[in-house]
Coordinates of C-alpha atoms in Angstrom, one line a residue:
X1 CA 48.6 -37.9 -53.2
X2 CA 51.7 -37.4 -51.2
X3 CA 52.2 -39.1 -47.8
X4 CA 51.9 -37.5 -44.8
X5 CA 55.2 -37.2 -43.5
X6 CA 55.7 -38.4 -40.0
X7 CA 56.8 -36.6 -36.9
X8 CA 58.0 -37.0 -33.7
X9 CA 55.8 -35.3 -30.7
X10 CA 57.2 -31.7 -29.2
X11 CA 56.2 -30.5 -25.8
X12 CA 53.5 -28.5 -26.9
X13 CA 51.8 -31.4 -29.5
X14 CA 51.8 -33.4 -26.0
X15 CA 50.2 -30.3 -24.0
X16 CA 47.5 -30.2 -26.7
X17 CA 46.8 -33.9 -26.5
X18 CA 47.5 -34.1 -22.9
X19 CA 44.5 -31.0 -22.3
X20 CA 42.4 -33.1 -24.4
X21 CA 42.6 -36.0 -22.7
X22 CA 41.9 -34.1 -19.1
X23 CA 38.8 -32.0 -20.8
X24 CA 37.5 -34.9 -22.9
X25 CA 34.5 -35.2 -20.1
X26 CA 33.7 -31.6 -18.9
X27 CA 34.5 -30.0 -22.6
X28 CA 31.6 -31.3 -24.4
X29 CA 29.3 -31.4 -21.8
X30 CA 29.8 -27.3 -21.4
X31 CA 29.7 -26.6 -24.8
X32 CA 26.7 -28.6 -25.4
X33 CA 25.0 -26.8 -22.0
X34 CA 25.8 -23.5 -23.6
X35 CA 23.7 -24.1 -27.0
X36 CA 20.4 -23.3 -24.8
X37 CA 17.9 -21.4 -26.6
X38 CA 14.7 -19.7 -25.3
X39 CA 12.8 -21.3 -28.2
X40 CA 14.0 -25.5 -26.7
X41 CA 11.8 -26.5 -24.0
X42 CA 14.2 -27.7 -21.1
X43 CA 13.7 -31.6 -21.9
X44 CA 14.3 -30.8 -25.5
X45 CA 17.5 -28.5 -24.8
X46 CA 18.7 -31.0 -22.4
X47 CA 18.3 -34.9 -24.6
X48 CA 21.8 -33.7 -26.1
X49 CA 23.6 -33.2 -22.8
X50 CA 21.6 -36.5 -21.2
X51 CA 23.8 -38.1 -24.7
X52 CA 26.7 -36.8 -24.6
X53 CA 27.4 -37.7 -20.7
X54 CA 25.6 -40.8 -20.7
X55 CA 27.3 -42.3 -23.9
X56 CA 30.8 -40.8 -22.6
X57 CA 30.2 -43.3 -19.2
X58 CA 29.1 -46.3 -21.4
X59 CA 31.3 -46.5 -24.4
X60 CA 34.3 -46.4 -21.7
X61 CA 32.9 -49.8 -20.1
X62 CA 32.0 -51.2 -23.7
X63 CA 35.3 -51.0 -25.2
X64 CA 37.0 -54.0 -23.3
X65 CA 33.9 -56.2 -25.7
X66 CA 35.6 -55.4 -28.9
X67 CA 38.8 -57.4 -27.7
X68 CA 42.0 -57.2 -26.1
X69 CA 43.8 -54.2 -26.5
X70 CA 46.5 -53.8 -28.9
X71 CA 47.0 -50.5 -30.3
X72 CA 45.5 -47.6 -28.4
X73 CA 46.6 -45.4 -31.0
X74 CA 44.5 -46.5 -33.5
X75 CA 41.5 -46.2 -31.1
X76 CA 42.6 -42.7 -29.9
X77 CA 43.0 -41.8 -33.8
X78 CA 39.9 -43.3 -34.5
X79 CA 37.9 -41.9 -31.8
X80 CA 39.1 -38.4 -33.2
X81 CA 37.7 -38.8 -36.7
X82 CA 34.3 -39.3 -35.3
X83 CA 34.4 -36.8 -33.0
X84 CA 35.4 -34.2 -36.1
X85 CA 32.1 -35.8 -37.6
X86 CA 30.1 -34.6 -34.6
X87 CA 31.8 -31.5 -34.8
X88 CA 30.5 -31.0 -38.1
X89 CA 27.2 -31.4 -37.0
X90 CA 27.2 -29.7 -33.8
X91 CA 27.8 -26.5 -35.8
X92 CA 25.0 -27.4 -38.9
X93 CA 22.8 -27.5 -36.0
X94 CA 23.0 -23.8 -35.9
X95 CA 20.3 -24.4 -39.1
X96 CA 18.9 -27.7 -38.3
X97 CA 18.2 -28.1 -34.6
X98 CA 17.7 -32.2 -34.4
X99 CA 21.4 -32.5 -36.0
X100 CA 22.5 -31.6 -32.5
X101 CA 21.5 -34.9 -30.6
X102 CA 23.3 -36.5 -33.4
X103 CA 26.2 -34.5 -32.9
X104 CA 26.2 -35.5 -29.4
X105 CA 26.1 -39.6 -29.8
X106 CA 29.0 -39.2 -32.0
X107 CA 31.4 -37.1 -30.1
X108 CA 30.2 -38.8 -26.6
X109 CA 31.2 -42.3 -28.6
X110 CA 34.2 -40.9 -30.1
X111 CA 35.7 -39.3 -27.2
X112 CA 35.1 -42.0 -24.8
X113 CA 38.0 -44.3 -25.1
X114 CA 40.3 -40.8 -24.9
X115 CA 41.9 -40.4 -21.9
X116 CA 41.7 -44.2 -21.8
X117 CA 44.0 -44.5 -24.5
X118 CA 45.8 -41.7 -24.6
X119 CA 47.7 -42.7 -21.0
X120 CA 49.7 -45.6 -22.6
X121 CA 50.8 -43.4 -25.4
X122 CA 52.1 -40.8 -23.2
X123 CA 54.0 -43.4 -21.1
X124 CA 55.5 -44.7 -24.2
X125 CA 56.7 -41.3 -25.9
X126 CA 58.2 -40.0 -22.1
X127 CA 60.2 -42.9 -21.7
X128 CA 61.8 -42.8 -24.8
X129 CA 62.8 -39.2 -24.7
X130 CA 61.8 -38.3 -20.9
X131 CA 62.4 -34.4 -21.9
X132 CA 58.2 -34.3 -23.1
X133 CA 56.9 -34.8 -19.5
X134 CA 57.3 -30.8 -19.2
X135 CA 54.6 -31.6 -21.9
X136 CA 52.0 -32.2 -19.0
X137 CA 52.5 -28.6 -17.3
X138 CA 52.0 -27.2 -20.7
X139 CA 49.0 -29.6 -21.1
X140 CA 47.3 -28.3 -17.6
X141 CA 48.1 -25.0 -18.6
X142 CA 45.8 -25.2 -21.7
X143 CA 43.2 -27.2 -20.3
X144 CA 42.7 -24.1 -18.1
X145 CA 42.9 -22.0 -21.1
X146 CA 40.4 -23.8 -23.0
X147 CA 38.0 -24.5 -20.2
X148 CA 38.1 -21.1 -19.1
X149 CA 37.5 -19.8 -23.2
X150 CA 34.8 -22.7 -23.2
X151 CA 32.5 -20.9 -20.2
X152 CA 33.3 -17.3 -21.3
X153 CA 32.6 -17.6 -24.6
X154 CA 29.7 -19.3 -24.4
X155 CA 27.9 -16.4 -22.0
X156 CA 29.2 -13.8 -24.7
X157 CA 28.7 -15.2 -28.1
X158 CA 27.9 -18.5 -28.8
X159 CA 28.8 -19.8 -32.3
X160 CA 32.4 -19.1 -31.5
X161 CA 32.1 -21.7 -28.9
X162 CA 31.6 -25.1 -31.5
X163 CA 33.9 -23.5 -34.1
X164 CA 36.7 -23.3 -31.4
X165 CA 36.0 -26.7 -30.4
X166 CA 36.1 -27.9 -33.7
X167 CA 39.5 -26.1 -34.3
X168 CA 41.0 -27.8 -31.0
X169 CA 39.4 -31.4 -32.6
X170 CA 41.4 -30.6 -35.6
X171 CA 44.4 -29.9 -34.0
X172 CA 44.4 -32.7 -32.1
X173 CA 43.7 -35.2 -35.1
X174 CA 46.5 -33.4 -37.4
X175 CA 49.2 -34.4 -34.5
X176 CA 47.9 -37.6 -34.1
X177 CA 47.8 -38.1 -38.3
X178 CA 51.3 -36.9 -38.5
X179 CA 52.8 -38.7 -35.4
X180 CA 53.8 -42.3 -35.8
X181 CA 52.0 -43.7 -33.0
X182 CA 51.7 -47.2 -34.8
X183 CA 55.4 -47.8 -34.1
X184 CA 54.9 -47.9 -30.5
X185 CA 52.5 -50.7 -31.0
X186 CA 54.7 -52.3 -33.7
X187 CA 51.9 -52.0 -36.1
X188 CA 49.1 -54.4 -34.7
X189 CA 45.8 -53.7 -35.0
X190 CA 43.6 -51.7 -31.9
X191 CA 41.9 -54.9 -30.9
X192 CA 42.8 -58.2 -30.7
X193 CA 39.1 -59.5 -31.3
X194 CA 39.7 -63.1 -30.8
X195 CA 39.8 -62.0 -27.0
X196 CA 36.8 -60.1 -27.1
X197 CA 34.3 -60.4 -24.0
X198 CA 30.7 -59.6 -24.7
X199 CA 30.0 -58.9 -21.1
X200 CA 31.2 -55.7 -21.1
X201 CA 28.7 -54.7 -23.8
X202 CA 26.2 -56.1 -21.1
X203 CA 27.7 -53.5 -18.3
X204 CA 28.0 -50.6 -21.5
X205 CA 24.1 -51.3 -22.1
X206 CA 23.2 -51.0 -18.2
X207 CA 25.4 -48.0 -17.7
X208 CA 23.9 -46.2 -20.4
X209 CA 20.3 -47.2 -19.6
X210 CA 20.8 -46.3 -16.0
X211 CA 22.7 -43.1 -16.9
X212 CA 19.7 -41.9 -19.0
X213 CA 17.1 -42.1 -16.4
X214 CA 19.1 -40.4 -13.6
X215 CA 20.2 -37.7 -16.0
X216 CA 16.4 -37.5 -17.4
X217 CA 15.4 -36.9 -14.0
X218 CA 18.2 -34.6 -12.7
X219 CA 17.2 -32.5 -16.1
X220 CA 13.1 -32.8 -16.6
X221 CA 12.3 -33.2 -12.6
X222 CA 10.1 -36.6 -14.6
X223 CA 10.9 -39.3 -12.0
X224 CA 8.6 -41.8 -13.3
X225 CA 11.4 -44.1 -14.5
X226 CA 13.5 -43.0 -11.3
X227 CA 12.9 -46.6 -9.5
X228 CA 14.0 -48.7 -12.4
X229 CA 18.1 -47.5 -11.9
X230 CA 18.3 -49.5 -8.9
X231 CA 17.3 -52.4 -10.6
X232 CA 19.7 -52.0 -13.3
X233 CA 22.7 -51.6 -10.6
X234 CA 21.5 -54.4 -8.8
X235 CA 21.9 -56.4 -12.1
X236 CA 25.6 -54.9 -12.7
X237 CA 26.8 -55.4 -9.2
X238 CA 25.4 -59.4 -9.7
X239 CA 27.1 -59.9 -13.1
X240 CA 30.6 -58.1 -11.2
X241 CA 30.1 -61.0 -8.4
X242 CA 29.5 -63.8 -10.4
X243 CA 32.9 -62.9 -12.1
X244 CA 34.8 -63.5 -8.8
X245 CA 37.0 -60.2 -8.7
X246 CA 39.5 -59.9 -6.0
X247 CA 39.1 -55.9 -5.3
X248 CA 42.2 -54.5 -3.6
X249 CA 42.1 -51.2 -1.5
X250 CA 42.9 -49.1 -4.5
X251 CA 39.6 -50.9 -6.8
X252 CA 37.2 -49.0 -3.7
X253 CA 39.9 -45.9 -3.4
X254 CA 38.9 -45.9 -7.4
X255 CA 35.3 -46.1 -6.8
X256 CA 34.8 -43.5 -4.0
X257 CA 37.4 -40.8 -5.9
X258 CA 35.2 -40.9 -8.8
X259 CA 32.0 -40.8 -6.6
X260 CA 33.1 -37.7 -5.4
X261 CA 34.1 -35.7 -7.9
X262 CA 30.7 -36.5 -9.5
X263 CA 29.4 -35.4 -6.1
X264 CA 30.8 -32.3 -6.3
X265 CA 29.9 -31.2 -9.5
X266 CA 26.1 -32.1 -10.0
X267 CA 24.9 -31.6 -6.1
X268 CA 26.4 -27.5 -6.7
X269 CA 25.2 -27.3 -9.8
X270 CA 21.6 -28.4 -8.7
X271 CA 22.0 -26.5 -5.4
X272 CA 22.7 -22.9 -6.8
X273 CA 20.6 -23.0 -10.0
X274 CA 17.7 -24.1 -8.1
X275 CA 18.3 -21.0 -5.6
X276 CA 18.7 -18.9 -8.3
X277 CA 22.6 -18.0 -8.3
X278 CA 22.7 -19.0 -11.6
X279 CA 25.8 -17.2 -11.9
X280 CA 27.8 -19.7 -10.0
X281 CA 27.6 -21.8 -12.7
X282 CA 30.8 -20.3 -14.4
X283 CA 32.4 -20.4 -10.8
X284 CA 31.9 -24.0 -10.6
X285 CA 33.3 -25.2 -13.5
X286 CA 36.3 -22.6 -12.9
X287 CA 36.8 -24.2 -9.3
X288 CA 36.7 -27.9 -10.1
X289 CA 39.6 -26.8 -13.2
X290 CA 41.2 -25.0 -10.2
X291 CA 41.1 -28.1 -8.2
X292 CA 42.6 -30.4 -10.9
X293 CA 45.7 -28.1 -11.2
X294 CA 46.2 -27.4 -7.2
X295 CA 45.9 -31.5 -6.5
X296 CA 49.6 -31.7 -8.7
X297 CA 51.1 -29.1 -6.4
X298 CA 49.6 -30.5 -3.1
X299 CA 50.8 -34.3 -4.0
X300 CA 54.2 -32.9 -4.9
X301 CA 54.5 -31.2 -1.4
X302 CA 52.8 -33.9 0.7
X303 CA 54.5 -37.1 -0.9
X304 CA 57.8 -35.4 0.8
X305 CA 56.3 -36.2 4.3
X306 CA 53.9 -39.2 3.7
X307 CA 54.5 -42.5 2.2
X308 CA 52.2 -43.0 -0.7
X309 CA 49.5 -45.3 1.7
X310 CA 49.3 -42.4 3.6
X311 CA 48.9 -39.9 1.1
X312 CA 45.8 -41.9 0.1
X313 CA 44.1 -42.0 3.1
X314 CA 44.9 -38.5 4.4
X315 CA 43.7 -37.4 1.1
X316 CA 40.7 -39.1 1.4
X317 CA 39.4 -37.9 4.6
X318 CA 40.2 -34.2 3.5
X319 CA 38.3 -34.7 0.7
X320 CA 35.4 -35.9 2.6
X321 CA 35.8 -33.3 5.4
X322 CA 35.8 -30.4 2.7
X323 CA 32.8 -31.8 0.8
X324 CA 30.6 -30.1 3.7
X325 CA 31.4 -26.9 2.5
X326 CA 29.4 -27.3 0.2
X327 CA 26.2 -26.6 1.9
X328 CA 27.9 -23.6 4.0
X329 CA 25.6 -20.1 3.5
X330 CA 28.7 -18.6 1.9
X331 CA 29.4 -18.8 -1.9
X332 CA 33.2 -18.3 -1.3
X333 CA 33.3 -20.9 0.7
X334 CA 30.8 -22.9 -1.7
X335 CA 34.2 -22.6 -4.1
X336 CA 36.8 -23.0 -1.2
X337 CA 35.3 -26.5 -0.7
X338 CA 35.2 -27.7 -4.1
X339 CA 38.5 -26.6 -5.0
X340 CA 39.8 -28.4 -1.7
X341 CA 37.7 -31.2 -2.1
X342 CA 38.1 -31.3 -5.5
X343 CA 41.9 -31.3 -5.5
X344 CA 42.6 -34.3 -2.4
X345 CA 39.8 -36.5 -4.8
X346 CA 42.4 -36.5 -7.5
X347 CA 45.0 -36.9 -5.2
X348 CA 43.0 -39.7 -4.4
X349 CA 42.6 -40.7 -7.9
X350 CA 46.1 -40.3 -9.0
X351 CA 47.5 -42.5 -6.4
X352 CA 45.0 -45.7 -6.7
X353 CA 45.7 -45.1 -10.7
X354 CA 49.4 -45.5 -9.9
X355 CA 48.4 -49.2 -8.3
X356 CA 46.5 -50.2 -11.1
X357 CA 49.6 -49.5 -13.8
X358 CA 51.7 -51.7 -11.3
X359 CA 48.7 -54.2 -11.2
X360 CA 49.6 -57.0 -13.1
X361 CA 46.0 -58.9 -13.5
X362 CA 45.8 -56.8 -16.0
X363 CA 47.4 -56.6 -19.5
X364 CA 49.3 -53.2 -19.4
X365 CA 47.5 -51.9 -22.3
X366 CA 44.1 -52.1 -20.2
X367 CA 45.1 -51.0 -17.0
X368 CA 44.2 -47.4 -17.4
X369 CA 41.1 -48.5 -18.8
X370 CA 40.4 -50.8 -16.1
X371 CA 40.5 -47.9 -13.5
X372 CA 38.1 -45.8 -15.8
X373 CA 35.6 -48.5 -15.8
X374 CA 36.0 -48.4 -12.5
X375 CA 35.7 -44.4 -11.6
X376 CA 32.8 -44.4 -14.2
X377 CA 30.8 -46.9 -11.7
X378 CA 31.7 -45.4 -8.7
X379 CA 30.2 -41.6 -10.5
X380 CA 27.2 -44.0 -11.3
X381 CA 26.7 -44.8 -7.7
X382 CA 27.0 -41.6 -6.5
X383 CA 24.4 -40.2 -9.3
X384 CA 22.2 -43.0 -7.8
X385 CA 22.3 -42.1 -4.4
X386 CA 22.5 -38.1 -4.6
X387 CA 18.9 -38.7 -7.0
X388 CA 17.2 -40.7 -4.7
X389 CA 18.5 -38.3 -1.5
X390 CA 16.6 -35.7 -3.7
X391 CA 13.7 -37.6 -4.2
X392 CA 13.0 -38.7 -0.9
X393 CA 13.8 -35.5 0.8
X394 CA 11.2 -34.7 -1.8
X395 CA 8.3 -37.2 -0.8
X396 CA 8.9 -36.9 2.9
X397 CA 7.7 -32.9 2.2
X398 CA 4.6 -34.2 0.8
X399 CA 5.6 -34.7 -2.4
X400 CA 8.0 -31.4 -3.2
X401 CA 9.7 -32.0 -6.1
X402 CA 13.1 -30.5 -5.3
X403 CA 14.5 -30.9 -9.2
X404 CA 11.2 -28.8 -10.8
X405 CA 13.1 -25.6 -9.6
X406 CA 16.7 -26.7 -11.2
X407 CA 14.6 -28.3 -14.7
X408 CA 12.4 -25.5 -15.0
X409 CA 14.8 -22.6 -14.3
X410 CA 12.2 -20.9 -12.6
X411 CA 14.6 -20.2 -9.4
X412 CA 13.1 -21.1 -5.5
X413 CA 14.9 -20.2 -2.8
X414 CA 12.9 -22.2 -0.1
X415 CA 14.4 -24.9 -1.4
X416 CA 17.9 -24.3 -0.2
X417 CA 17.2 -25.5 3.4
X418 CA 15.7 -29.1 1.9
X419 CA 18.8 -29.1 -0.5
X420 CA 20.9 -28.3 2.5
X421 CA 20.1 -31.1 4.2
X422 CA 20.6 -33.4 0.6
X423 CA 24.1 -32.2 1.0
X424 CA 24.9 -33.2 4.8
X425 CA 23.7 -36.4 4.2
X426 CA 25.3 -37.2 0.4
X427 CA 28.6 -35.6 1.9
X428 CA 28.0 -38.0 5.3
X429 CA 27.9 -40.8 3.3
X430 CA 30.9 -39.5 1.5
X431 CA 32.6 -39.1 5.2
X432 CA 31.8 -42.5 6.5
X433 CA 32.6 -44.7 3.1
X434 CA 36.0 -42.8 3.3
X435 CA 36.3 -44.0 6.9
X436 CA 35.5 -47.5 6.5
X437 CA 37.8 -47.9 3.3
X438 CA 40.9 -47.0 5.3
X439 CA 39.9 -48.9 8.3
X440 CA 39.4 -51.7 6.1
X441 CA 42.8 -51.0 4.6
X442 CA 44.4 -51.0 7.8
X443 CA 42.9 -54.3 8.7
X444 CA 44.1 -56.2 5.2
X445 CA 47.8 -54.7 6.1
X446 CA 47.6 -56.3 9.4
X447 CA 46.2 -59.5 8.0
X448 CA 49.0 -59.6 5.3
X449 CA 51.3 -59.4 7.4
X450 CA 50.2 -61.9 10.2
X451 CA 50.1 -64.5 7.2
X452 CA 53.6 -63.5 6.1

């Protein structure tokens, strides 16, 4: 058998990766909300999206137990090859219905450590020929293509959905196989394991446990286990303390950005399916891909007239202030406000990840991973409080389950004042955390520079 020959990456091989790496969350989660059939009960249907997101959140923390990391390219290469295994699946399923929750442990493990990884790669391929960083307009460009082919496609004829993804897996693999990604690593192997930490298979475990009952709940309305996620943060945020951190401004920036980009997708989601616009759902998804792009144009401009602190807090506050359109009467303004809010969140995001790859606590390897771990937490927190907003808007009603609409699909419109009211407060909450982080930031400037 004849080698593969190896090849240096082109503009577009780096836009295919690079849209990968920026879908590698919503992708599979669509696709795997469009195989619902009328003959899968809604718990059922749903046990495969519950895996895919929930196994997505938790491999990301677990990694960091294997060891050090040495090679992301092996990881990234790796990953790949189980998520063409789950690929595999996802369409046999088509025959054998159970091969589908399969499907969706191995391509939520596989495509985990993605964007993770694939961050180091690209900053070592740009700086030795910086003419591939038109590679990342070409990359947003098709991760609007695909999303946009992921949600249409799956409302007109559904098998074409996995066999596209599958295609795009393939892609992806083949110019990873025939790119010599080991070089940038000089050939070590992903993990050095004698540096390997088990407590981050601790935090994987309580992610994922704590992920499955808040996504069991948000899906089957069943909020029997609903009290035990508290406990399990509790436990996390104990093992994070007895660690000793030291958490800069840009570790809660971190947290809050992903907190509200979670926010934004699950509380509109819930809101309009359990009101019966259904049809928003497309909308959504469209919006928040929207968002992404418009957040690189809106940095470019702003950065010209605010230093990057600035940027960061500015951004921040919009964010926040935009998240109460979400519970305005209009749809078009429903989409206004999560394309705004949508777009200064990664603003948000972008900037605190720029700290992290200057942060020098960490090995440079891990820093992007670092801030993942971090992101994923804060989206766990924000899952945790927009559920138990729910519920107890719920119980104060005399026990009105305000998820039985959105789980059933059996649409309620009564609902939207209760749900309303969820919003205001989960986008409050949003409001004053943003507040306090960037009065807290101003006060740790001062301090700095009184000590100085």
């Amino acid at each position: 058998m004849m080698p593969i020959q190896k090849r240096p990456l082109s503009k577009l091989k780096l836009g295919v990766l690079y849209s990968l790496s920026e879908s590698y969350m919503m992708l599979p989660f669509l696709i795997f909300s469009s195989l619902l059939t009328e003959k899968s009960t809604t718990v059922n249907f749903f046990v495969p999206v519950i895996i895919v997101y929930s196994v997505l959140r938790a491999c990301l923390i677990a990694l960091r137990g294997f060891g050090q990391i040495t090679n992301p390219y092996r990881i990234l290469k790796g990953g790949l090859l189980i998520v063409l295994s789950g690929s595999i699946l996802m369409l046999m399923s088509f025959f054998y219905r159970p091969l589908l929750m399969l499907s969706a442990l191995l391509i939520g493990i596989g495509l985990s450590p993605f964007h993770a990884m694939f961050i180091p790669i690209y900053a070592g391929v740009t700086e030795q020929n910086p003419s591939l960083k038109k590679g990342k307009s070409i990359g947003t460009g098709l991760y609007l293509l695909v999303m946009l082919t992921a949600l249409v496609l799956g409302k007109i004829y559904l098998l074409v959905v996995p066999v596209l993804f599958l295609l795009y897996i393939v892609c992806a693999l083949w110019i990873l196989i025939r790119f010599d990604g080991d070089t940038l690593f000089a050939q070590q192997k992903a993990f050095d394991t004698d540096k390997s930490n088990l407590v981050y298979f601790v935090f994987g475990i309580l992610s994922l446990l704590c992920l499955f009952i808040l996504r069991q709940y948000k899906q089957s309305s069943v909020s029997a286990l609903l009290w035990l996620a508290p406990s399990l943060v509790i436990i996390l945020i104990i093992l994070e303390m007895f660690r000793h951190r030291h958490y800069g401004v840009f570790v809660y920036q971190t947290y809050w950005a992903g907190a509200v980009k979670s926010y934004l997708l699950l509380f509109s989601l819930i809101y309009h399916n359990s009101v019966g616009n259904s049809s928003m759902g497309i909308l959504i998804y469209l919006a928040i891909a929207i968002g992404t792009i418009l957040s690189m144009l809106l940095r470019k401009f702003l950065s010209k007239f605010l230093t990057d602190t600035k940027l960061s807090h500015v951004s921040m506050l919009l964010s926040a202030a935009f998240a109460f359109l979400l519970i305005a009467p209009s749809q078009t303004i429903n989409l206004i406000g999560i394309m705004l809010s949508m777009a200064f969140g990664n603003i948000t995001a972008t900037e605190a990840a720029a700290r992290y790859m200057k942060d020098e606590r960490h090995e440079p390897l891990e820093r992007s991973l670092v801030r993942l771990r971090i992101y994923a937490a804060g989206s766990i927190l924000e899952q945790l409080v927009l559920f138990f907003t729910i519920y107890l808007c719920g119980e104060f009603r005399i026990h009105q389950n305000l998820l039985e609409a959105y789980a059933a699909g059996i649409p309620d419109p009564s609902l939207s004042l209760l749900l309303h009211k969820v919003g205001l407060i989960c986008s409050a909450i949003l409001l004053l955390s943003a507040i306090l982080i960037v009065c807290f930031s101003g006060k740790r400037k001062a301090h700095s520079v009184k000590t100085e």
